[in-house]
Coordinates of C-alpha atoms (C1' of nucleotides) in Angstrom, one line a residue:
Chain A
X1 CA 119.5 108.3 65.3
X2 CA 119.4 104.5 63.9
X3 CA 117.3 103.1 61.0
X4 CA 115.2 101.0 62.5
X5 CA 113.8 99.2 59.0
X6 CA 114.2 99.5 55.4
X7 CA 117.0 98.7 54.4
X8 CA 117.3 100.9 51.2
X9 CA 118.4 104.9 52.0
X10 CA 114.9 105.8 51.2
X11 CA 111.9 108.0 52.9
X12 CA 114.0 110.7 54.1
X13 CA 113.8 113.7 51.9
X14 CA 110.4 113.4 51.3
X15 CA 108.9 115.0 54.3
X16 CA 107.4 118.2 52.6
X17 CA 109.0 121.3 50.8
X18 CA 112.7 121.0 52.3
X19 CA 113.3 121.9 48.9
X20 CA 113.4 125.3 47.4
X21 CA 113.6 127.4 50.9
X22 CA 117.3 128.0 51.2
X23 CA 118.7 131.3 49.2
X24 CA 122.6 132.9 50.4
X25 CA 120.2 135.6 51.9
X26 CA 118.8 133.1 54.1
X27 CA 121.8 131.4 55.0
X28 CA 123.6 134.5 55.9
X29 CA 120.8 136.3 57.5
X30 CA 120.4 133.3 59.5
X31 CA 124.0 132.8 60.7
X32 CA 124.6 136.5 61.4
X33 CA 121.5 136.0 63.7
X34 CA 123.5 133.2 65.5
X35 CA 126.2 135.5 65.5
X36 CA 124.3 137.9 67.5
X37 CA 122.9 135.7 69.6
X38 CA 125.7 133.1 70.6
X39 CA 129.0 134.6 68.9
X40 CA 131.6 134.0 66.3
X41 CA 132.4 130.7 68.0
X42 CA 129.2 129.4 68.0
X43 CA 128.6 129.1 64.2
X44 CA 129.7 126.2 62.7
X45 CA 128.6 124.9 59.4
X46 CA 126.4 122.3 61.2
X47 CA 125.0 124.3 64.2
X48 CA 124.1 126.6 61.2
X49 CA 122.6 124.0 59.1
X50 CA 120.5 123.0 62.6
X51 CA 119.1 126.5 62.7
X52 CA 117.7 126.2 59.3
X53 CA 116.9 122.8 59.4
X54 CA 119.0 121.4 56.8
X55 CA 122.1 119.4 56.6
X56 CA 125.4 120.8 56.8
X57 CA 126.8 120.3 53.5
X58 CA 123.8 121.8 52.2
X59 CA 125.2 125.4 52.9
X60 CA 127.9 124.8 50.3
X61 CA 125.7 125.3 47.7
X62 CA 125.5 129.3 48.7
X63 CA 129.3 129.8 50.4
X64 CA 132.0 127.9 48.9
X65 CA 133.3 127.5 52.0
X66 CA 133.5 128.5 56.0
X67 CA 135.8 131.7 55.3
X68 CA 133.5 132.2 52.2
X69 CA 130.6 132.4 54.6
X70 CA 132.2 134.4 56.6
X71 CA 133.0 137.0 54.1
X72 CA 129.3 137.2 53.6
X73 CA 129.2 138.3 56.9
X74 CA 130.8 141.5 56.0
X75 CA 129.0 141.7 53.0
X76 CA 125.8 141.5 55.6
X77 CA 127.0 144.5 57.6
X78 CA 127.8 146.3 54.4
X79 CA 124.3 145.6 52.9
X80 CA 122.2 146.3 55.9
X81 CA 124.9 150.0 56.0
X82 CA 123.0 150.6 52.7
X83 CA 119.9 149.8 54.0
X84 CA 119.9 152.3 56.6
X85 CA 121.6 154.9 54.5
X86 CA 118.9 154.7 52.5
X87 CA 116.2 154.5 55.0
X88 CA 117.0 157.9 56.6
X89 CA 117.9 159.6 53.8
X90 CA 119.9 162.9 54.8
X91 CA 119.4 165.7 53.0
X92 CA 121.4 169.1 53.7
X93 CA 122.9 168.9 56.4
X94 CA 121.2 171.1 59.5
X95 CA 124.6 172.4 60.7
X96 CA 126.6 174.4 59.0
X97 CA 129.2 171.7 58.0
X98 CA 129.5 171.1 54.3
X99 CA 128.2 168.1 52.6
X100 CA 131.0 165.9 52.4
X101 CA 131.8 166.2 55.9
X102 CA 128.2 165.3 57.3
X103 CA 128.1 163.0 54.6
X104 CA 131.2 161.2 56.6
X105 CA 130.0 162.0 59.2
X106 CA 126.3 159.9 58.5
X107 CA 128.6 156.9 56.7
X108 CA 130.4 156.8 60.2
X109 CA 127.7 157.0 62.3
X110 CA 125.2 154.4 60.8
X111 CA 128.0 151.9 60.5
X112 CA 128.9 152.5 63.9
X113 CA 125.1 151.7 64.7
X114 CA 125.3 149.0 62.5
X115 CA 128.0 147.3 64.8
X116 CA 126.5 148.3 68.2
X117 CA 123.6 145.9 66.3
X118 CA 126.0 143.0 65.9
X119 CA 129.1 143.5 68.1
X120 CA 130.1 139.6 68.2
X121 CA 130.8 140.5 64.3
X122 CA 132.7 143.4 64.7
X123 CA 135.8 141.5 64.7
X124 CA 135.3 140.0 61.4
X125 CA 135.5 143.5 60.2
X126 CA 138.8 144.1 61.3
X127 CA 140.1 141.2 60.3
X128 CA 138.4 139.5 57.6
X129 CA 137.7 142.0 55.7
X130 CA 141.3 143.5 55.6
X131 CA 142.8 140.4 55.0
X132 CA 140.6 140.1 51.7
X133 CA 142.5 142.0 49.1
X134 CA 140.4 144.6 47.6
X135 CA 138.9 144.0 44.4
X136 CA 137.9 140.8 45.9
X137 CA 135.7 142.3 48.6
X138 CA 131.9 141.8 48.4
X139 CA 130.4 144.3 46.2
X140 CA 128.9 146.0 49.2
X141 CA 132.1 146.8 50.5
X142 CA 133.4 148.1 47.4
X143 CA 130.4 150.2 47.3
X144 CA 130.9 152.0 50.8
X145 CA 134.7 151.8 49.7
X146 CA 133.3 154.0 46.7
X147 CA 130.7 156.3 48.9
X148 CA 133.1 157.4 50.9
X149 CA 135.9 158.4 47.8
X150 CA 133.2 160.1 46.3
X151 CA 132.6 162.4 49.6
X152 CA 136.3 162.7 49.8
X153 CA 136.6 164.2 46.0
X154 CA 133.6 166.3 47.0
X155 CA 135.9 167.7 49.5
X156 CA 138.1 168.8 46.7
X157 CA 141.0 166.7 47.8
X158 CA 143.4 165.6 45.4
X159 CA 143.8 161.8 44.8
X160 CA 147.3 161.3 47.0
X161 CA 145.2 163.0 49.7
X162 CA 141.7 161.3 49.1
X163 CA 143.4 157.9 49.6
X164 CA 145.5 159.1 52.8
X165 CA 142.0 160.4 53.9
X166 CA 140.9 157.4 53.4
X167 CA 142.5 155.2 54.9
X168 CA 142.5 157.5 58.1
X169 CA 139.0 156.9 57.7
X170 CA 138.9 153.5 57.4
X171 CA 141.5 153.2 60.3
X172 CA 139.6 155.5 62.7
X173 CA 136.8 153.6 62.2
X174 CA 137.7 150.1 62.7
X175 CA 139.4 150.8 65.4
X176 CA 136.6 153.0 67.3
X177 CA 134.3 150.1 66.7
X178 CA 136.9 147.6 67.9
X179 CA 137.7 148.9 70.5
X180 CA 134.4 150.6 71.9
X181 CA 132.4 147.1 71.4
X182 CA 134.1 144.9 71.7
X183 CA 134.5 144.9 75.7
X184 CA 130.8 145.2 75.9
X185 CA 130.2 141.6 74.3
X186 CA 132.2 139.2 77.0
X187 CA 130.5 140.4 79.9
X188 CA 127.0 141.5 78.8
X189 CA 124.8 140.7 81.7
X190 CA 127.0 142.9 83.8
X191 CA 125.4 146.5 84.3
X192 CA 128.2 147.9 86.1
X193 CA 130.7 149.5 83.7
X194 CA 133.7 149.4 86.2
X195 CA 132.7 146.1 86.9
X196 CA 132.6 145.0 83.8
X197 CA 136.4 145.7 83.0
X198 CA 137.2 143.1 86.0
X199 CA 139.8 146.3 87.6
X200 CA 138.9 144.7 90.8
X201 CA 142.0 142.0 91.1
X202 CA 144.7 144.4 89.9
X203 CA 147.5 145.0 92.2
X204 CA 146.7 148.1 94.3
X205 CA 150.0 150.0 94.4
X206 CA 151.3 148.8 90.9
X207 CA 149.7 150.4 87.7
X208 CA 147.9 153.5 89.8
X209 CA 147.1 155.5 86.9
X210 CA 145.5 152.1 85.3
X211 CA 143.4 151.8 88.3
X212 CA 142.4 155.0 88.9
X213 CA 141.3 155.7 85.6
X214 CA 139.9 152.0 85.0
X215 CA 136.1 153.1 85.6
X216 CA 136.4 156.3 83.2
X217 CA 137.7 153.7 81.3
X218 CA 134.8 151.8 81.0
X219 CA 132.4 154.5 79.5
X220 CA 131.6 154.9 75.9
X221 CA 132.1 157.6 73.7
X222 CA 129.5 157.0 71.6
X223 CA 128.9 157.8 68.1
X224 CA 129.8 161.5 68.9
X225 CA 133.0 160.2 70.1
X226 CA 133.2 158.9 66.6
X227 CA 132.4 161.7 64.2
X228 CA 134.5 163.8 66.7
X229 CA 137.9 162.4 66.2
X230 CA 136.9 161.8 62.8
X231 CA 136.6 165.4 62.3
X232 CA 140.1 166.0 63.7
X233 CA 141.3 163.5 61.3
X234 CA 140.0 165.0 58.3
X235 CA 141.1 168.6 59.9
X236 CA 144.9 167.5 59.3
X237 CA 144.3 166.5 56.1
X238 CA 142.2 170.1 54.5
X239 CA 144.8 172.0 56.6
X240 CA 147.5 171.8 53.7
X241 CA 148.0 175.5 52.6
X242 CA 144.8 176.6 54.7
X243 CA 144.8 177.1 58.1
X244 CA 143.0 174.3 60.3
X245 CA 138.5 174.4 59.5
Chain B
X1 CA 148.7 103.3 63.2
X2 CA 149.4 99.7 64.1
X3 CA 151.3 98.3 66.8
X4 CA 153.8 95.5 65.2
X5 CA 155.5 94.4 68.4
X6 CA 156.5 94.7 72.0
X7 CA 152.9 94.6 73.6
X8 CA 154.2 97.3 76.7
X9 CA 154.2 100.6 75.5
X10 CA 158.0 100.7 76.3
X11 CA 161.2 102.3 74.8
X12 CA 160.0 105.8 73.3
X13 CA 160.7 108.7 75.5
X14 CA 164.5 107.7 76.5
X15 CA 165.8 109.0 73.1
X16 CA 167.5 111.6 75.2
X17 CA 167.7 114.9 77.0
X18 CA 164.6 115.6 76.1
X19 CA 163.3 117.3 79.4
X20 CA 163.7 120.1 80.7
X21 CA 164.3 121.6 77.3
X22 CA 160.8 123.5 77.4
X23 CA 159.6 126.8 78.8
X24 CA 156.9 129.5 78.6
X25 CA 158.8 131.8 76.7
X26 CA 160.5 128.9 74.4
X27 CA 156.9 127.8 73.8
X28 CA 155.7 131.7 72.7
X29 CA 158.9 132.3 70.7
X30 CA 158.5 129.3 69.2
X31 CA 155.2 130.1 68.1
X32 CA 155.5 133.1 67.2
X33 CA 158.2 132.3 64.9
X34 CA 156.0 129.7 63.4
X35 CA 153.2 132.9 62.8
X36 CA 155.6 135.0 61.2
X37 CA 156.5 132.1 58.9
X38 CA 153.5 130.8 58.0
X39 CA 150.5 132.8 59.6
X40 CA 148.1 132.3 61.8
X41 CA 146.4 129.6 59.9
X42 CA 149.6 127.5 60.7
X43 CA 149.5 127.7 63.9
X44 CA 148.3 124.5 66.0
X45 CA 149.5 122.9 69.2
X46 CA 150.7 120.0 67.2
X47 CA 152.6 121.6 64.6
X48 CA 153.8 124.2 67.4
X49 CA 155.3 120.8 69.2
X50 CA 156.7 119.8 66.5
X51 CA 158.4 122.7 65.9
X52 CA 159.6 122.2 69.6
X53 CA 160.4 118.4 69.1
X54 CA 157.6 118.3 71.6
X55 CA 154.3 116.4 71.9
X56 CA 151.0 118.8 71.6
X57 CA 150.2 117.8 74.8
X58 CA 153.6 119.1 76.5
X59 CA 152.2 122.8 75.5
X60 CA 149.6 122.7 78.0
X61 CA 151.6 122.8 80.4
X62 CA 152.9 126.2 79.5
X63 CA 149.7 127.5 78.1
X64 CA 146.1 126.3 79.4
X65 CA 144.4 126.2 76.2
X66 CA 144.7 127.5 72.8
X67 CA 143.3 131.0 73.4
X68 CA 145.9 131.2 76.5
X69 CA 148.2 131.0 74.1
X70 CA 147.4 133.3 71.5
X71 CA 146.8 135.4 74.6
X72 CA 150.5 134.5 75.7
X73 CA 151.4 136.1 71.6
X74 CA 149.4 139.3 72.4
X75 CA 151.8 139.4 75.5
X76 CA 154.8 138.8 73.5
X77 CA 154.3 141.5 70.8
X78 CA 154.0 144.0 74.0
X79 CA 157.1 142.3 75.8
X80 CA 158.9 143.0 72.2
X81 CA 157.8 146.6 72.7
X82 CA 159.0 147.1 76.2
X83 CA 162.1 145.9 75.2
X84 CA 162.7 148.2 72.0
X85 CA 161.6 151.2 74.2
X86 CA 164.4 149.9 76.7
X87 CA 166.9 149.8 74.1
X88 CA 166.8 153.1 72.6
X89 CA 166.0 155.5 75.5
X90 CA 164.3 158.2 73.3
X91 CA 165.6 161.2 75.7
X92 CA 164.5 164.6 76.1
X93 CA 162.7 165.1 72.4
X94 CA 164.9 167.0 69.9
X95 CA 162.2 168.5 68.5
X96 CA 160.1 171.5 70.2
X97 CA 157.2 168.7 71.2
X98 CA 156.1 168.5 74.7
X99 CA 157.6 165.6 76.1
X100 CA 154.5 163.5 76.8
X101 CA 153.6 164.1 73.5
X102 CA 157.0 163.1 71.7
X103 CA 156.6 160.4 74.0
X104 CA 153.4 158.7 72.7
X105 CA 155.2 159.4 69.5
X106 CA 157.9 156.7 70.7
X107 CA 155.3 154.1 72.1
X108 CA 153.1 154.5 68.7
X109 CA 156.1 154.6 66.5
X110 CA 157.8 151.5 68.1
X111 CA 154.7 149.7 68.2
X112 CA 154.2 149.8 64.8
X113 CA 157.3 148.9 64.2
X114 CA 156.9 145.6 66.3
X115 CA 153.7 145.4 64.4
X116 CA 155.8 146.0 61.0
X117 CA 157.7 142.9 62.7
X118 CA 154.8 140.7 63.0
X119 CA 152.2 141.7 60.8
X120 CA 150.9 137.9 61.1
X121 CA 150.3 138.7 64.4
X122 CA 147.9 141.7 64.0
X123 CA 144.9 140.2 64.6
X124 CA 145.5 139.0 67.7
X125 CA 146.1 142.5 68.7
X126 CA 143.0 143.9 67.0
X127 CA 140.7 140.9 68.7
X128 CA 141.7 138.8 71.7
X129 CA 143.7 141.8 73.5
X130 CA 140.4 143.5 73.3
X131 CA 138.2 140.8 73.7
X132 CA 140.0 140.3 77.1
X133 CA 138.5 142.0 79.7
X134 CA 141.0 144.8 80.9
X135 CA 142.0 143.4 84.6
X136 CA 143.2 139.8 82.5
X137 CA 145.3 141.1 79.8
X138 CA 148.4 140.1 80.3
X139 CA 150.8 142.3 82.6
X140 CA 153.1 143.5 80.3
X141 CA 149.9 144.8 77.8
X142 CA 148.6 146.7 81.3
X143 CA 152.3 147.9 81.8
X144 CA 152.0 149.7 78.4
X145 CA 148.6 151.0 79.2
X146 CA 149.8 152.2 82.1
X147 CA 152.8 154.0 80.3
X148 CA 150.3 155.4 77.9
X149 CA 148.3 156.7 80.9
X150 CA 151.2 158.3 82.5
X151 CA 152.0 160.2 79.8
X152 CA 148.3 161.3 79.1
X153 CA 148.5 162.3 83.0
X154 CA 152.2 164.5 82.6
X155 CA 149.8 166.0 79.9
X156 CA 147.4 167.5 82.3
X157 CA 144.6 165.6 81.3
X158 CA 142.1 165.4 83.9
X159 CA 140.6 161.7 84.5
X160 CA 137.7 162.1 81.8
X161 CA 139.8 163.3 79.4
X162 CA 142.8 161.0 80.0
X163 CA 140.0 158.4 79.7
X164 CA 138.9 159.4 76.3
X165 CA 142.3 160.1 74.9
X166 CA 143.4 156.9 76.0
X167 CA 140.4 154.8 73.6
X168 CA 141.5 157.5 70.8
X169 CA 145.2 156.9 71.5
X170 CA 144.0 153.0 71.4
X171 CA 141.6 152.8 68.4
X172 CA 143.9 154.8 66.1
X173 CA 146.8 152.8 66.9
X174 CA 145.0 149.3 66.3
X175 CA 143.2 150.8 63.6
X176 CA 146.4 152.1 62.1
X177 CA 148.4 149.2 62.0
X178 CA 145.3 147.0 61.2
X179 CA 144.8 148.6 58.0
X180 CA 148.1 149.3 57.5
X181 CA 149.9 146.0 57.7
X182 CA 147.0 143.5 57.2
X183 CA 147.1 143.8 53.2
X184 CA 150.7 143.5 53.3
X185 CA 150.5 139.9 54.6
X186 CA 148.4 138.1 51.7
X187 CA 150.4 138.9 48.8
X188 CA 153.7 139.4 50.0
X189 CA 155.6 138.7 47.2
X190 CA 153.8 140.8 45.0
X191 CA 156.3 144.4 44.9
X192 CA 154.0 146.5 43.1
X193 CA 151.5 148.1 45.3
X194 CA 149.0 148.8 42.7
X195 CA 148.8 144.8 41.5
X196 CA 148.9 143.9 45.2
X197 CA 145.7 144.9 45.8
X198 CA 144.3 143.1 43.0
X199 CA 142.4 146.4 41.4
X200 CA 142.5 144.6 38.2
X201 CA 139.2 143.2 37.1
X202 CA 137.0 146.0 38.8
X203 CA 134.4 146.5 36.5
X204 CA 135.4 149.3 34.5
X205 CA 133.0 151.9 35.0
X206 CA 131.4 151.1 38.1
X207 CA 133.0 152.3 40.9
X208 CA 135.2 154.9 39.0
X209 CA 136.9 156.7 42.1
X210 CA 137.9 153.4 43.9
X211 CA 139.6 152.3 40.0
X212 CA 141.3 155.4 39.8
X213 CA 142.3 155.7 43.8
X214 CA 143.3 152.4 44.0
X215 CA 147.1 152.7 43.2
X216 CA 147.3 155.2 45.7
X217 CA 145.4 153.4 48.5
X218 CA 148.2 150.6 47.9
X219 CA 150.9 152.9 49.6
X220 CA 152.0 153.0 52.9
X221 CA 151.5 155.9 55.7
X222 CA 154.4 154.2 57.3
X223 CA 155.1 155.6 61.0
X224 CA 154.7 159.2 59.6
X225 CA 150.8 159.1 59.2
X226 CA 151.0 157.1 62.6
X227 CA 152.0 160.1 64.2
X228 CA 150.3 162.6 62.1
X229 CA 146.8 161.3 63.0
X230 CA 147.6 160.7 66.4
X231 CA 148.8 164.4 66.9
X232 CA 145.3 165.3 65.3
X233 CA 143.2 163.4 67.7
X234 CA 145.6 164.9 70.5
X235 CA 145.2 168.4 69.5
X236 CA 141.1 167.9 69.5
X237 CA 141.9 166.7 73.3
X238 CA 143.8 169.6 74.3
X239 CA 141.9 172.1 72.7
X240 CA 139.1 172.1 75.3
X241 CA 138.7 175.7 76.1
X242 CA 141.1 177.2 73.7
X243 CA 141.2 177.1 70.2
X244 CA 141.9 174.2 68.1
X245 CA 145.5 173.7 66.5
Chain C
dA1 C1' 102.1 112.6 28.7
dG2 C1' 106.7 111.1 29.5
dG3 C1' 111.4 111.5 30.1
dA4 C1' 115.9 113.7 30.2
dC5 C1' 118.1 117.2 32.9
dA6 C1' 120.0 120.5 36.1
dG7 C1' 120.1 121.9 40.6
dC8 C1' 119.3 121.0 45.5
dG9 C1' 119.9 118.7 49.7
dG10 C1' 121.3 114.2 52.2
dA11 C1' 124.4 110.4 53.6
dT12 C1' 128.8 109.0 54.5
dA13 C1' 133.5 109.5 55.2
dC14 C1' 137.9 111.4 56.5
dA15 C1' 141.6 114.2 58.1
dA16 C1' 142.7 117.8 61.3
dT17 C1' 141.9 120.1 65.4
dG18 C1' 141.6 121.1 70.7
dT19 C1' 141.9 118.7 74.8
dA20 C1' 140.8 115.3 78.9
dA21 C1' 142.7 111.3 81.3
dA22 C1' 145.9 108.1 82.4
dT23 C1' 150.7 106.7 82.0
dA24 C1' 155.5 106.6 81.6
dT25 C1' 159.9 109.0 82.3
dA26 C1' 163.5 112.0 84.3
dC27 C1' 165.4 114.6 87.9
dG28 C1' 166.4 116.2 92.7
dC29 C1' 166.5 115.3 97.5
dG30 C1' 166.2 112.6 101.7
Chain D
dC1 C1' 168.9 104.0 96.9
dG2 C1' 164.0 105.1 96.5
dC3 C1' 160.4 108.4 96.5
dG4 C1' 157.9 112.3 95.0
dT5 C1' 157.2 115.8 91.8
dA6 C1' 157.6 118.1 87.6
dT7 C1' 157.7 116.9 82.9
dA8 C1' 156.4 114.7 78.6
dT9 C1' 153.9 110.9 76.1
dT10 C1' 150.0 107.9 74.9
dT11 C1' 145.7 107.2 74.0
dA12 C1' 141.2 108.6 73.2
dC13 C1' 137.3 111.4 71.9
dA14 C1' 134.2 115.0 70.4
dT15 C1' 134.0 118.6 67.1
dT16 C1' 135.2 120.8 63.1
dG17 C1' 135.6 121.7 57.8
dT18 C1' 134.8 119.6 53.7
dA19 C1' 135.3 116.0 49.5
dT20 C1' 132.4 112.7 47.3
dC21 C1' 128.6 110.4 45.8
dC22 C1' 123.8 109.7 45.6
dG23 C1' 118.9 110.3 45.6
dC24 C1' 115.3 113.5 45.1
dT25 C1' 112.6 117.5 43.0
dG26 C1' 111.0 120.3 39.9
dT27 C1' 111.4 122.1 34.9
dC28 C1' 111.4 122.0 30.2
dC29 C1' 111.4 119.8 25.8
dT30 C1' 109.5 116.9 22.5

DNA sequence: AGGACAGCGGATACAATGTAAATATACGCG
DNA sequence: CGCGTATATTTACATTGTATCCGCTGTCCT
């Protein structure tokens, strides 16, 4: 950590191509990577700049700041949402459902995957990226935001509808994700569902219903879970003047 | 930062009665006045003690750590909740609802409005109650998980069920008020809803439905689309061997 | 070729934060 | 009164985000 000799600053960046090797994709793919692997609270601008060898400052070239970086992060979940859209494609749907609504239904699911990928991020998603307004979202996001308008106008509903439908959607699915994986990220060594909610240590006789139901509690509902209540969302909304499906 | 005279640290903590001044729920009121005021940005144990005319350090006697604190907030908005279902006893439903039903009504609606009272305080709600594993949230967040459980129960919900409609009952709510109340905070002094989300300076013609949906997606649901959706993911519950609606 | 130049990363510095440890103070009880 | 305990303060430190300035690297122009 001390300079032993030469007294001018000099010798130090030298030491082969630390030069061109940093790009925003590589910061952000890194730090979502630290993310994953040691949680939000882990990444710091420095820890960051460890990973990729480099001095902390040096990120400030590709995020104007932490909450900037952080943003990205979204913008990360977003992009790699795309990716997979586009990897499986999903043509007509097998079931009988129309378009739009297995069209949701795949938007819904892959983010959902998307989030079981990175659950320590999940929370940025409910938090950061509401509290940005939108036009100022990351293009990705404003893409998905567009996506899932455009299946909603498929669906023929009007635009007071469309952006009620919306925001159900949006809603349902923040808070699905929140809360279905975001237990599963504080105590992840532990296999045992029930004992992964701690209910042991609750007062027997108060709260029954709480402890009775605790292990049930525990299980997921999976992505079927998901697209399930998401279909009862969108139900209420087509059931205007026609009766319900 | 200098010490001009009197080499014994002597003469500072006699100005007064200041002793037994503090307390847990000073401390938490306190702090979450300081949130609604200034967000959660604002709040840190040294401005919170001034606030309190109180050293930083005093806090930790009322709060272990930063996080128990926040924690102690999450407990607050739910103590604010028990209170305002105290206060207006919501009796037999006036309405042709079941009462369980009309009864997670009540706890939704008056969440959201304790939400609609704090919407600083959202993202505690959306994160650290859920990043907490269930047998250490605070007692008055598993009294009103309880309460919802109860109800789910006078429903006739066997335990699987209960289980799921609980997360649904949890995700929408969180969800909800997430999306809801989040924008609200950033721009609060901007009144109309269609410059409050900033949809000027979208590119024209890219991203034509989120341009033209974007004044609409600035209104409110307000407790009414609470409610609605909530009866939605109900009905998909209930409708187990009958027909749905 | 040489030399300006723009962009990249490093070095240093600072203010703000959470919090551990030791210390001083106030109150209540014998 | 004095003693003990709960309360608050002092001091200190490591960690964080980030402003600023500087040196280095590669590119392009003449």
């Amino acid at each position: 950590m001390d300079e032993p000799l030469g007294a001018g600053p000099t010798r130090h960046a030298s030491d082969r191509g630390r030069y061109g090797q940093l790009s925003r994709e590589r910061v952000l793919a890194s730090a979502l990577e630290l993310v994953d692997r040691e949680g939000l609270g882990a990444l710091s601008m420095r820890r960051l700049g460890g990973e990729l060898g480099v001095e902390a400052m040096a990120l400030y070239r590709y995020a104007s700041s932490k909450d900037a970086l952080l943003d990205g992060l979204v913008e990360a979940l977003h992009l790699e949402l795309e990716e997979r859209l586009a990897a499986e494609p999903g043509g007509p749907a097998a079931d009988a459902a129309p378009a739009w609504r297995s069209g949701l239904h795949r938007v819904a699911r892959t983010m959902y995957d998307v989030c079981l990928t990175h659950p320590q991020a999940v929370p940025l998603l409910a938090t950061r990226m509401l509290a940005v307004p939108l036009a100022r979202r990351p293009a990705a996001v404003l893409r998905h935001h567009e996506r899932v308008l455009a299946l909603l106008a498929e669906a023929g509903f009007d635009e007071a509808d469309a952006s009620a439908a919306f925001r159900a959607f949006t809603a349902w699915l923040l808070g699905y994700v929140s809360v279905e994986l975001q237990p599963m990220v504080d105590n992840p060594e532990e296999s045992d569902p029930a004992f992964r909610l701690g209910l042991h240590r609750i007062p027997p006789q108060a709260l029954p219903r709480l402890r009775r139901t605790a292990p049930a509690l525990a299980e997921r509902g999976g992505a079927e879970g998901l697209t399930a209540g998401l279909d009862a969302l969108l139900d209420r909304f087509t059931a205007h003047d026609r009766t319900a499906r």
